[in-house]
XYZ file of C-alpha atoms in Angstrom:
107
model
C 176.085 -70.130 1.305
C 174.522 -68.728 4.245
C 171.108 -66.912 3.695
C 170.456 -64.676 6.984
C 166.614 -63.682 5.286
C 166.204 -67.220 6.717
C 166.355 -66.204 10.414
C 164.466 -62.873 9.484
C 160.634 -63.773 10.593
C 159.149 -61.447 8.157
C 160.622 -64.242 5.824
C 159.059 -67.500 7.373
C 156.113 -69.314 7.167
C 154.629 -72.142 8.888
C 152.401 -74.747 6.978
C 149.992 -76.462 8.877
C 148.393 -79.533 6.553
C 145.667 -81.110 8.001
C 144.290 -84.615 6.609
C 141.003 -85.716 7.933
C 140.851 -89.563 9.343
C 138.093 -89.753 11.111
C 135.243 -86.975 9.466
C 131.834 -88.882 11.110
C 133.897 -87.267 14.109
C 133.518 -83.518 12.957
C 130.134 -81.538 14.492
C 129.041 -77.880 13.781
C 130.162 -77.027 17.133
C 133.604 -78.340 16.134
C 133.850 -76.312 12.646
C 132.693 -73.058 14.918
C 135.441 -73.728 17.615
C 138.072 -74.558 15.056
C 136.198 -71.119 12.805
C 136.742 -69.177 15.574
C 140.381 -69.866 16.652
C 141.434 -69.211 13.167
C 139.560 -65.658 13.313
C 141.196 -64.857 15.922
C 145.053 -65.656 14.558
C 143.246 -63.478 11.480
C 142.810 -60.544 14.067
C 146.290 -60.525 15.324
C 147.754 -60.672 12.029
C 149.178 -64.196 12.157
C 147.107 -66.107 9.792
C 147.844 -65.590 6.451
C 145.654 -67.787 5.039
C 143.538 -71.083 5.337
C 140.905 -72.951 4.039
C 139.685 -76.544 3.101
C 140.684 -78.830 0.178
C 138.609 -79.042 -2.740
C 138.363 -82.824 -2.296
C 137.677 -82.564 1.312
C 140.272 -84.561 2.960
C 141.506 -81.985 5.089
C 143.044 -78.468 4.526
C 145.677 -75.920 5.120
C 146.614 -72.899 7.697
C 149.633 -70.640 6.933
C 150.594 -68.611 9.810
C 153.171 -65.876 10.069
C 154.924 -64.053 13.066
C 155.338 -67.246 15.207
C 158.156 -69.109 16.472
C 158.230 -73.065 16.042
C 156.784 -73.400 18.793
C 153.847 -71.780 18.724
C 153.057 -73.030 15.382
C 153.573 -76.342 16.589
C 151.320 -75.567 19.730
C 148.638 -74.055 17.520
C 148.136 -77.298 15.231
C 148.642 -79.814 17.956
C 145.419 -77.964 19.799
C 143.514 -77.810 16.627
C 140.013 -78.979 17.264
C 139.711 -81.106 14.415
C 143.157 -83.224 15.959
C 141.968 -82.835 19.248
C 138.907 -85.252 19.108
C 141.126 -87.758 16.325
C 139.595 -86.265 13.548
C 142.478 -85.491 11.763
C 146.177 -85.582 11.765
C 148.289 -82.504 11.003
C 151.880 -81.715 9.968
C 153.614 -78.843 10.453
C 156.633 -77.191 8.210
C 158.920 -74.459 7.794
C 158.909 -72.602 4.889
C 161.288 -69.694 3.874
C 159.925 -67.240 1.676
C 162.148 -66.287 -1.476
C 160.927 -62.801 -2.413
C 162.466 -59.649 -4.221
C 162.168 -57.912 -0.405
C 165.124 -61.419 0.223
C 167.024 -60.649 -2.847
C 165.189 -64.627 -3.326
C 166.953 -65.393 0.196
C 170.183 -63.946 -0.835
C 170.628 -65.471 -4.231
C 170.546 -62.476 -6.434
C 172.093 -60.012 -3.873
């Protein structure tokens, strides 16, 4: 069954997971650069949320109105992966909502 709320971009998310390798790597100035790119996705309206694990091996950025692309561009520059402190992945993930009829299912 086809689900067009899939192609609708008020209906995706991208998951950024980031697990620290290398955290003797990570400096204050690093945390404020990688602080401050994430406050800025914040002021555009593309972050919809982030934070650290509880155990501290790395953490997670959700970002909204991008394409692949840019979400894939966004975590690859990540300061944290930059210097070979961490590794990220990055996924697709299609919301299932009332506003989607739960991406068509109950339409």
């Amino acid at each position: 069954m086809a689900n067009p709320s899939t192609e609708d971009s008020r209906f995706v998310r991208w998951i950024i997971t980031y697990e620290r390798t290398h955290p003797e790597l990570i400096t204050r100035e690093v945390v404020r650069e990688k602080i401050q790119r994430l406050a800025k996705l914040e002021d555009e309206g593309k972050l919809e949320l982030c934070g650290p694990f509880a155990d501290g091996g790395g953490g997670i950025a959700i970002l909204r109105d991008m394409n692949e692309d840019e979400a894939r561009a966004f975590a690859a520059s990540d300061p944290f992966t930059r210097i070979g402190a961490a590794t990220h992945t990055v996924r697709r993930l299609d919301l299932s909502c009332r506003e989607n009829a739960h991406m068509g299912v109950l339409a």
